[in-house]
XYZ file of C-alpha atoms in Angstrom:
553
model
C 244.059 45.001 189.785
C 242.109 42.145 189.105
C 239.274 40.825 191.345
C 239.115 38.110 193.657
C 237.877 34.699 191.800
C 234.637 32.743 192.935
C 235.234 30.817 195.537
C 235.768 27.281 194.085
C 233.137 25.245 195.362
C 233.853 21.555 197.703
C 232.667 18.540 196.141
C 232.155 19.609 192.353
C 234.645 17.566 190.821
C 238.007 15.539 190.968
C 240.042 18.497 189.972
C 243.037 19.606 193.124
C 242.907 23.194 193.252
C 246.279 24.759 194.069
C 246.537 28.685 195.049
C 250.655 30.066 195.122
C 250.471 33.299 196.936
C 252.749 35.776 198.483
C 255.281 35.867 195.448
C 255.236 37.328 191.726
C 253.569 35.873 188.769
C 255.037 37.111 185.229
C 251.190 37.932 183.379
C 250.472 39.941 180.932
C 247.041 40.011 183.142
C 248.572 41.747 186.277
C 251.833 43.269 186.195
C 251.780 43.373 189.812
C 249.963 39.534 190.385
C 251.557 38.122 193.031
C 249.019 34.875 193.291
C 247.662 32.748 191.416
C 245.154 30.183 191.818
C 245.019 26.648 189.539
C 242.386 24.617 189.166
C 242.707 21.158 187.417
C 245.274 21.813 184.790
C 243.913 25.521 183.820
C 244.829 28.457 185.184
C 241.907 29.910 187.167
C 243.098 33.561 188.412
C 245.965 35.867 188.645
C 245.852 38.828 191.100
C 247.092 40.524 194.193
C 247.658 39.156 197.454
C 244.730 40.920 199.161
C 242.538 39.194 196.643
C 243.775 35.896 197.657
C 243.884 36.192 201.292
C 240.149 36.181 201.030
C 239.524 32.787 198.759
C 242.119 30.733 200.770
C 240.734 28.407 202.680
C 241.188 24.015 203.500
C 239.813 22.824 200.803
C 243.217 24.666 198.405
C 246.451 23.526 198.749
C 248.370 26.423 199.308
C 251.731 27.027 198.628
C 253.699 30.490 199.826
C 255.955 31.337 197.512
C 258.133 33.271 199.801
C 258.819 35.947 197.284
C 259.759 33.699 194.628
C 258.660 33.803 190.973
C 256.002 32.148 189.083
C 256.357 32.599 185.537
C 255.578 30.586 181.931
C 257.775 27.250 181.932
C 260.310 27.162 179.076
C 260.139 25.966 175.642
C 263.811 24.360 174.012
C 262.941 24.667 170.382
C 265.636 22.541 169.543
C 266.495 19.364 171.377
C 267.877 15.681 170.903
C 266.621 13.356 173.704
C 268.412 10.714 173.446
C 271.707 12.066 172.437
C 271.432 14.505 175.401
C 271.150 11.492 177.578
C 274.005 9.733 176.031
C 276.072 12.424 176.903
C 274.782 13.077 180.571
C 276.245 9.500 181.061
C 279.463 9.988 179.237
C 282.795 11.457 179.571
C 281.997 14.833 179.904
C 285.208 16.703 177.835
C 284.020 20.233 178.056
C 286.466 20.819 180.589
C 289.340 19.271 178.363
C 292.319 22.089 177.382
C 294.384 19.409 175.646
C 294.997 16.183 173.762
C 296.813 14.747 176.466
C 293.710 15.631 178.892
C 291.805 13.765 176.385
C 293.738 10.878 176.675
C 293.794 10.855 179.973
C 290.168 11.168 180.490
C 289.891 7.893 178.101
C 292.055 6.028 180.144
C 290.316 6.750 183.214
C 287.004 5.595 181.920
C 285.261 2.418 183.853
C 283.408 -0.033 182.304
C 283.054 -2.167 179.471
C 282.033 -1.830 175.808
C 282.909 0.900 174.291
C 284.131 4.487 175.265
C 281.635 7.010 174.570
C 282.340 11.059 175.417
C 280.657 14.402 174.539
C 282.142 18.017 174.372
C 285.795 18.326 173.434
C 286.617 21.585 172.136
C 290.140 22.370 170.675
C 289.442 25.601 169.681
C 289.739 26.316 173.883
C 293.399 24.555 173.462
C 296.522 26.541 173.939
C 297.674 23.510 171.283
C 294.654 22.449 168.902
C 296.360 19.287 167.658
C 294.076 16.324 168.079
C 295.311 12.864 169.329
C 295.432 10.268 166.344
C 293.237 6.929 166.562
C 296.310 4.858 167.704
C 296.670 7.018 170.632
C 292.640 6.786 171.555
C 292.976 2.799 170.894
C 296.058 3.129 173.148
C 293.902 4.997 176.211
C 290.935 2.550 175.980
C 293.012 -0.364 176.238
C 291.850 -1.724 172.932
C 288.092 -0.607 173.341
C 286.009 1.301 170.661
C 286.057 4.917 171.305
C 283.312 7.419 170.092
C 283.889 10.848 171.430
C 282.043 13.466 170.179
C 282.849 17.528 169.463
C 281.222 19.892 171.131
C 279.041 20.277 167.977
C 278.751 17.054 167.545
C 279.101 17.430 163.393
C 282.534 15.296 164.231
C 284.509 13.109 166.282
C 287.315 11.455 167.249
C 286.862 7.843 166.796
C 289.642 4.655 167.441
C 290.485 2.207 164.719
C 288.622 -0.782 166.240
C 285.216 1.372 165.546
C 286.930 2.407 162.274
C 286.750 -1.312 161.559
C 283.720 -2.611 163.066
C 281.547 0.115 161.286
C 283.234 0.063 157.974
C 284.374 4.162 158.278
C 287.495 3.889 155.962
C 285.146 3.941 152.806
C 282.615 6.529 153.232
C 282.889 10.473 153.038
C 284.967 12.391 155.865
C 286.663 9.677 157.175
C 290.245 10.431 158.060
C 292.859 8.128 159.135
C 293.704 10.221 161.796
C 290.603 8.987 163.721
C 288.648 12.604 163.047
C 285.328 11.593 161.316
C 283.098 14.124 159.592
C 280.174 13.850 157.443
C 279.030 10.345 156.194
C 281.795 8.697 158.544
C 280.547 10.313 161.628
C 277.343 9.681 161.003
C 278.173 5.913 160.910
C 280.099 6.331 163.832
C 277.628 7.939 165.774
C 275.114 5.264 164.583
C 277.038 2.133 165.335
C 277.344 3.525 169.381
C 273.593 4.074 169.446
C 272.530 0.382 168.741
C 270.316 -0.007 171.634
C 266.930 -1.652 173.282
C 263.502 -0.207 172.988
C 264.673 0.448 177.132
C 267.860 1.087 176.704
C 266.552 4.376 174.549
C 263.533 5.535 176.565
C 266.073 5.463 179.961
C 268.593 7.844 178.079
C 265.514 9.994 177.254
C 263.929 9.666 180.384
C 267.224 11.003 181.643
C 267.162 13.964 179.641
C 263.454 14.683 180.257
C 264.521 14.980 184.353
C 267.279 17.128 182.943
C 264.672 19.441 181.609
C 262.211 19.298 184.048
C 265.242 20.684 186.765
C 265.778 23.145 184.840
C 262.285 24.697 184.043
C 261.377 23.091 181.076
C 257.929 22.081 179.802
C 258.158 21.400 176.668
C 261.142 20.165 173.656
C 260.913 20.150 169.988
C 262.734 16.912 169.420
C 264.331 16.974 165.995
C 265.042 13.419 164.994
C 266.110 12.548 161.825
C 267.823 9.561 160.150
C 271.510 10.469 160.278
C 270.709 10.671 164.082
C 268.404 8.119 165.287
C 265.720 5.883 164.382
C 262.007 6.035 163.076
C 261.773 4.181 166.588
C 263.845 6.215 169.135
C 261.369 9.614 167.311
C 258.412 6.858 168.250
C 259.313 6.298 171.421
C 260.397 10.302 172.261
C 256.786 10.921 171.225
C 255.372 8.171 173.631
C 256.373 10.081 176.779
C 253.331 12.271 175.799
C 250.818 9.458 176.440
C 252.564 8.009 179.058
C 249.097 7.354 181.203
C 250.365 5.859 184.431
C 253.998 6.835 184.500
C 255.838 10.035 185.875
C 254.713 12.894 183.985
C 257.464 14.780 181.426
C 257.915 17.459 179.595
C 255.967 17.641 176.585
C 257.665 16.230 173.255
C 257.179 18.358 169.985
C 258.461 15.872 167.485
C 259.803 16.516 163.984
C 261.289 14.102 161.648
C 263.864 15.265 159.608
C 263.852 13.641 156.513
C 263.527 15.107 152.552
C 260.135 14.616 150.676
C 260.183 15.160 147.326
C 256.706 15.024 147.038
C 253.317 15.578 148.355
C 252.617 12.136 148.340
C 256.167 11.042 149.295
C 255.331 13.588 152.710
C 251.758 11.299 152.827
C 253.372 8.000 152.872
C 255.978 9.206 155.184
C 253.278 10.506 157.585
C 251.408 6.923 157.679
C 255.109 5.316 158.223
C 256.146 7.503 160.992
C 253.168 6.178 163.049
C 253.367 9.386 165.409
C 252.254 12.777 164.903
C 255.027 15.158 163.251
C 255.320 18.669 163.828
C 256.507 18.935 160.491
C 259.650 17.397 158.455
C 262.344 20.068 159.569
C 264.711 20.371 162.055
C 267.731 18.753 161.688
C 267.902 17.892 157.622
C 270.910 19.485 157.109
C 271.687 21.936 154.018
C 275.203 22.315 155.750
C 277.310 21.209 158.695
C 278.548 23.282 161.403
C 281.527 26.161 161.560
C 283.098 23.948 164.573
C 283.673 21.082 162.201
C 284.285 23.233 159.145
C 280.964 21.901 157.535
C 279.104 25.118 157.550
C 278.966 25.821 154.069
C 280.361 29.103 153.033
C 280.528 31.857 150.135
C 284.186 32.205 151.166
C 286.661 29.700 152.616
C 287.288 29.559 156.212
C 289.632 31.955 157.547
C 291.751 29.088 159.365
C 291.263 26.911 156.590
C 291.660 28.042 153.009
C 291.314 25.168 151.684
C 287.846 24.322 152.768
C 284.639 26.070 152.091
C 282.366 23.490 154.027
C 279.932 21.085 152.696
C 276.486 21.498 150.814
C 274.176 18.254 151.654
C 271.388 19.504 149.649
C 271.070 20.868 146.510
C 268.363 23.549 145.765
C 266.179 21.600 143.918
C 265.916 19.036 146.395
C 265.313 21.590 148.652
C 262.719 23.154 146.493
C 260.623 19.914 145.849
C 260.517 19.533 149.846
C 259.262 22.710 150.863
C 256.767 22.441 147.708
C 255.604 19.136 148.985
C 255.060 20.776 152.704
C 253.535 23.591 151.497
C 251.046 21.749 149.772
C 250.164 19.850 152.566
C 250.095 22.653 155.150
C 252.925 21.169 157.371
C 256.106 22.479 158.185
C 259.213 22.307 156.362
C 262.907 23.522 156.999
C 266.738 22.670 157.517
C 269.417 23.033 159.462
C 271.113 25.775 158.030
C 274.474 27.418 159.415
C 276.833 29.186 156.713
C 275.670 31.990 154.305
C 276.139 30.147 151.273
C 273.641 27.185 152.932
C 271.262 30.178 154.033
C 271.954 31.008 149.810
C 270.410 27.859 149.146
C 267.650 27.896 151.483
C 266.198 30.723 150.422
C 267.158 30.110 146.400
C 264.356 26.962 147.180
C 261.838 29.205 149.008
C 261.693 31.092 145.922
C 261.526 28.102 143.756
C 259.130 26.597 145.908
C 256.646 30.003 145.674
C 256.966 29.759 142.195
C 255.732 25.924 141.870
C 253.048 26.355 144.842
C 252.340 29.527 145.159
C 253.631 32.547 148.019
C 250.519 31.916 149.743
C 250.765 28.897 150.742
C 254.691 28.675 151.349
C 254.042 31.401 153.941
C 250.576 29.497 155.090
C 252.774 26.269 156.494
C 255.348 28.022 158.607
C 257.865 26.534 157.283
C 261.375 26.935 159.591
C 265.093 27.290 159.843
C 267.605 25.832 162.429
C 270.334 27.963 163.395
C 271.008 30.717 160.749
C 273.883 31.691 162.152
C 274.791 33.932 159.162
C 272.659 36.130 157.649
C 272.963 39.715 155.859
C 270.159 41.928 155.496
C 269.125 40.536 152.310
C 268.625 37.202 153.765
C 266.508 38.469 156.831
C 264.277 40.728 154.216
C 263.432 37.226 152.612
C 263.225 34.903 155.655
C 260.429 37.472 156.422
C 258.866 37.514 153.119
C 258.538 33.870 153.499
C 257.567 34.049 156.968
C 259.878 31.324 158.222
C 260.323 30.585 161.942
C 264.117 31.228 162.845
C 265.106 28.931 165.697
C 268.224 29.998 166.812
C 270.371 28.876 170.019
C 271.999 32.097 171.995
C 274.311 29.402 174.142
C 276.136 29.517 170.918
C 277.088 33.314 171.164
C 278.090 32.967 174.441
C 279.973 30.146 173.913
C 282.188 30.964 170.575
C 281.669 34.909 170.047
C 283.663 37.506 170.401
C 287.098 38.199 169.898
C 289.634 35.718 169.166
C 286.962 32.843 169.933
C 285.330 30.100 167.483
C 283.717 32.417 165.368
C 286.681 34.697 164.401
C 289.615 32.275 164.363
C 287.393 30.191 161.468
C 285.691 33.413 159.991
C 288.307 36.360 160.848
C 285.687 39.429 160.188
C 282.855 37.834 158.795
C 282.011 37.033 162.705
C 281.104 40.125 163.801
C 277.659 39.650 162.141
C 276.865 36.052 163.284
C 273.324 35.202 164.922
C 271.865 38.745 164.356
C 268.656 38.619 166.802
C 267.858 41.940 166.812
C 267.757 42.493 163.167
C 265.836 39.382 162.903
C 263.114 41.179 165.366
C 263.494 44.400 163.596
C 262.452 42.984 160.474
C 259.740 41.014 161.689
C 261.075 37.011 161.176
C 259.691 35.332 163.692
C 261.944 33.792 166.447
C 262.362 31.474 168.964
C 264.912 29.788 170.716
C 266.914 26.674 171.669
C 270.092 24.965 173.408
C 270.716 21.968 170.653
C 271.032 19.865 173.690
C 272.992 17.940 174.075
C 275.705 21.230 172.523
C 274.781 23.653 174.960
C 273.563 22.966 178.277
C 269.768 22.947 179.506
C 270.170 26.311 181.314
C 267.471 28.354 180.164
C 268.440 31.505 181.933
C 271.731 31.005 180.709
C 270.404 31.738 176.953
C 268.235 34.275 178.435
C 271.398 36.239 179.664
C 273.063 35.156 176.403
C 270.587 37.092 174.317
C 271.636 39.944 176.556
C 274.951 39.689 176.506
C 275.387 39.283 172.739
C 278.951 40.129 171.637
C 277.688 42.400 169.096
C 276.182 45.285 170.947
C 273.663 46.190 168.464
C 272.174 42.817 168.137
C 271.061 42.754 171.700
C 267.984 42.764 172.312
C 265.616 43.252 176.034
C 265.146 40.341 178.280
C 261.323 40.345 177.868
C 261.990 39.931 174.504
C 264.858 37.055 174.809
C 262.300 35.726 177.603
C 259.326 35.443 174.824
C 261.785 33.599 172.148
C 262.152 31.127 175.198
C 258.543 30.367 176.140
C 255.924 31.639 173.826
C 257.254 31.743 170.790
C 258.306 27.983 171.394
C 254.716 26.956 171.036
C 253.985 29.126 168.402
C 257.050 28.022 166.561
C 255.778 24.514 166.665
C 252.150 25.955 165.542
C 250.417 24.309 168.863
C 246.576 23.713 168.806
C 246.393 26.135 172.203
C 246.763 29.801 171.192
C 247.001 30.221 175.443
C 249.989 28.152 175.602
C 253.141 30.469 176.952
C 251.398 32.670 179.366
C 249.553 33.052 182.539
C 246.324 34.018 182.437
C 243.170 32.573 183.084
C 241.717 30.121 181.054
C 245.304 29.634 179.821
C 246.972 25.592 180.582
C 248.552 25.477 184.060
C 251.965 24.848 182.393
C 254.622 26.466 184.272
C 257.910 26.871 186.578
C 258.688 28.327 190.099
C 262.023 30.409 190.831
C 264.106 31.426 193.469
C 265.106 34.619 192.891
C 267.565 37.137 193.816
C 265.851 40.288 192.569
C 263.178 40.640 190.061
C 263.610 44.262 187.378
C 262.362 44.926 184.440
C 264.863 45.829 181.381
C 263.994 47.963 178.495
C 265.693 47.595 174.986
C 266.653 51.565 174.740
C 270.448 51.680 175.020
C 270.029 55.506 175.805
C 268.401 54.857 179.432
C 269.547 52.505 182.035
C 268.988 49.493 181.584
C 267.622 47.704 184.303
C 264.890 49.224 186.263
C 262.893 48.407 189.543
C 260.336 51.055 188.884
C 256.530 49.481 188.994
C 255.260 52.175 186.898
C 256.396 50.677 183.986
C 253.813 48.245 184.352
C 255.842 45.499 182.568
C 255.862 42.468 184.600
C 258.814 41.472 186.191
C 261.928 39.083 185.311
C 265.045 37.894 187.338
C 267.904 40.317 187.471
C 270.661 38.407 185.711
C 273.581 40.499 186.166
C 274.236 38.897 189.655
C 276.392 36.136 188.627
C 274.047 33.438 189.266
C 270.494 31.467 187.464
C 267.660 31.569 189.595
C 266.861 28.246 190.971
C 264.107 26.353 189.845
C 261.950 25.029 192.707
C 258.880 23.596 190.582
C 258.399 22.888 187.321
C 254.379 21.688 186.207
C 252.851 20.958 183.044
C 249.117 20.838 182.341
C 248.942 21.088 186.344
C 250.917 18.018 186.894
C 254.290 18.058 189.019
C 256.958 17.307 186.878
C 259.707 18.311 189.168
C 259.968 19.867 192.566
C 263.147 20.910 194.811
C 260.821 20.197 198.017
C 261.723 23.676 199.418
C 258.171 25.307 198.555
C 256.629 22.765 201.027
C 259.385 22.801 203.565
């Protein structure tokens, strides 16, 4: 048990000194903490009640935590501010089962300008037929429509958008009014022509959304097909933001191919704002929703179509080549098996032309990887590339006769394999691709759980690490403390409500849920009881960025 801290002394500096007590506080210093005291914006001390019974006094603000849970705040490794905003204020389709629900939901749409909506799904349709672009111009009374799929590689878009952002000449533009590709991206674009405040407001909005939900930090992955050098400028802002509410942090990465070394230089200097690295989303492939995923073998539900290749593997190559030699990260988005082909087919070029060292010195990383065989996983962990994957996505389209099978048929049964990818030593973290899957952290959590492939389950500290530490470390962040709770470590975390806190092992031969302290592993939620824990606090570098007022009630 650890000891009782010095007393923190009155008068010494500006620094507020906050002590939680008489709850539980997920450390690796204490399994059985249930206090902890913060001082400025570091951690100070973790350790038993007793212990803090006898440093409380008026000078702390003290907060009893009632029995609820103090634990790291989450990491989404893969986020899109702005377009997570957007769709916060749009029609929200998820619930949609049919074209004519569609429709409807366009007609009943206020406003003026034009119609935008997020999360349509016809793969959840008893009837998957879409509604054509005369229907949609129809519903909005003549307005432009821009409604997005749930994966948001496509759309449905009206002919008065068709018109106004010249669609009928590029790549994946159907008459039909369901964009893909080049088309979409133009549609998507056209909608998103807004003010410097226009922007930061849909981000801010997504920031709160994060904040509510435990979040601390996002990896925004801008890129060109998706916003501007200026929305990534302003996403980064809310860092520095001296004065204003405080936010989440904002992990930024741009991206966009560099050929070459100097071509990453000059890109740097452009950007104006510090990069992670140029990964994230520059896409190798599209999605399996959309039927861009690019695949070895055509889609089950679609013979025809095999998906789409955006990059070749020499263009590939010369970008990770021209990371490498910097020492900054590089990586895709990368869905199908035959992108994940390519991928790695320009790791190994890269090596060649750089050196293994030093592809494996920048940490290069991968989006998705939905699909990958053992082969694959033995090289992403050659390479040591960063898989950030998005368990919402199992949950959502796994399983049998869901997303996955009824465009894959068999080949499904192996998607997003997390527990081979932690078997084999790739490193991992995860994500929601807000705005795709909700900001519901435990959701994932549960998700990672839950996975529809019994043997790629893995333990809930485990899924619970992907989620916080690994988030930082994904994003190779200056503070090797970030992600935990111990002293010294930044006072960057969230505050649950819980129902019951247990601690699960990974052995499928014993139970798997225990309340048995001895195993000295510190405690998470129980999630098998239907419901998330509720954040009540969420604070980052020891300032408030949300609160649900209950701790102080």
């Amino acid at each position: 048990m650890a000891d009782a801290p010095a007393r923190p002394q009155k008068g010494t500096g500006p620094s507020k000194v906050t002590l939680y007590r008489n709850g539980s506080v997920y450390t690796a210093a204490d399994p059985f903490a249930t206090a902890m005291l913060v001082d400025g914006d570091t951690i100070a001390w973790v350790g038993s009640e007793q212990a803090a019974a006898s440093i409380a006094d008026s000078s702390m603000d003290i907060i009893d935590l009632r029995g609820a849970l103090v634990a790291p705040g989450f990491v989404d490794s893969h986020a899109h501010l702005t377009e997570t905003g957007i769709a916060l204020d749009s029609l929200q389709l998820g619930g949609v089962r049919s074209a004519r629900e569609l429709l409807d939901a366009v007609a009943a749409s206020g406003g003026n300008g034009a119609v935008l909506g997020h999360g349509w799904d016809e793969s959840l349709w008893d009837n998957p037929t879409l509604p054509d672009a005369g229907e949609l111009e129809r519903a909005a009374a003549g307005r432009p429509v821009y409604l997005s799929r749930v994966d948001v590689h496509s759309a449905l878009v009206s002919p008065s958008l068709v018109a106004s952002a010249g669609l009928a000449e590029l790549d994946g533009y159907a008459p039909g009014g369901h964009v893909k590709r080049q088309a979409h991206s133009a549609a998507r674009q056209a909608t998103r022509r807004l003010s410097p405040a226009a922007l930061q407001e849909y981000q801010r909005r997504a920031l709160d959304e994060a904040a509510a939900n435990g979040y601390v930090a996002l990896a925004e992955m801008g890129a060109p097909k998706i916003s501007s050098i200026d929305d990534l400028r302003l996403a980064a802002r809310w860092n520095d933001a001296s004065g204003s509410r405080p936010a989440p942090e904002v992990l930024p990465y741009w991206g966009q191919l560099t050929p070459t070394a100097a071509d990453a230089e000059a890109l740097l200097a452009e950007l104006g704002v510090r990069v992670r690295g140029f990964a994230g989303d520059l896409n190798i492939d599209g999605s399996i929703g959309s039927r861009t995923a690019s695949l070895r073998e055509p889609y089950a539900d679609a013979p025809e179509e095999s998906g789409t290749a955006y990059l070749s593997v020499a263009d590939a190559a010369a970008h990770l080549a021209a990371c490498s030699l910097l020492g900054i990260q590089g990586g895709f988005h990368v869905i199908g098996d035959a992108g994940l082909d390519a991928a790695l087919q320009a790791l190994e070029v890269a090596a060649a032309e750089v050196g293994e060292q030093r592809v494996r010195a920048a940490g290069h990383r991968f989006e998705h990887v939905e699909m990958a065989d053992a082969d694959a996983i033995a090289r992403l962990a050659k390479y040591s590339v960063t898989v950030s994957a998005q368990p919402a996505f199992d949950a959502a389209w796994g399983g049998q006769g869901r997303l996955y099978e009824q465009r894959l048929g068999t080949r499904s049964r192996g998607m997003n394999p997390f527990a081979s990818f932690y078997s084999a030593g790739v490193p991992i973290c995860f994500g929601s691709d807000t705005p795709v899957t909700p900001l519901r952290p435990w959701s994932s959590v549960r998700a990672c759980l839950e996975h529809h492939d019994a043997g790629q389950r893995i333990s809930a500290r485990a899924a619970f690490l992907g989620h916080t530490r690994a988030g930082w470390r994904a994003a190779r962040y200056e503070n090797p403390m970030a992600g935990q709770l111990v002293p010294g470590a930044p006072a960057t975390f969230s505050v649950w409500e819980v129902d019951e806190l247990m601690v699960q092992v990974a052995d499928g031969r014993v139970q798997s849920w225990s309340t048995d302290p001895r195993a000295r592993t510190p405690l998470l939620p129980a999630l098998d009881t239907g419901t998330d824990p509720r954040c009540l606090q969420t604070v980052r570098n020891g300032l408030e960025l949300f609160s649900a007022g209950a701790l102080r009630a």
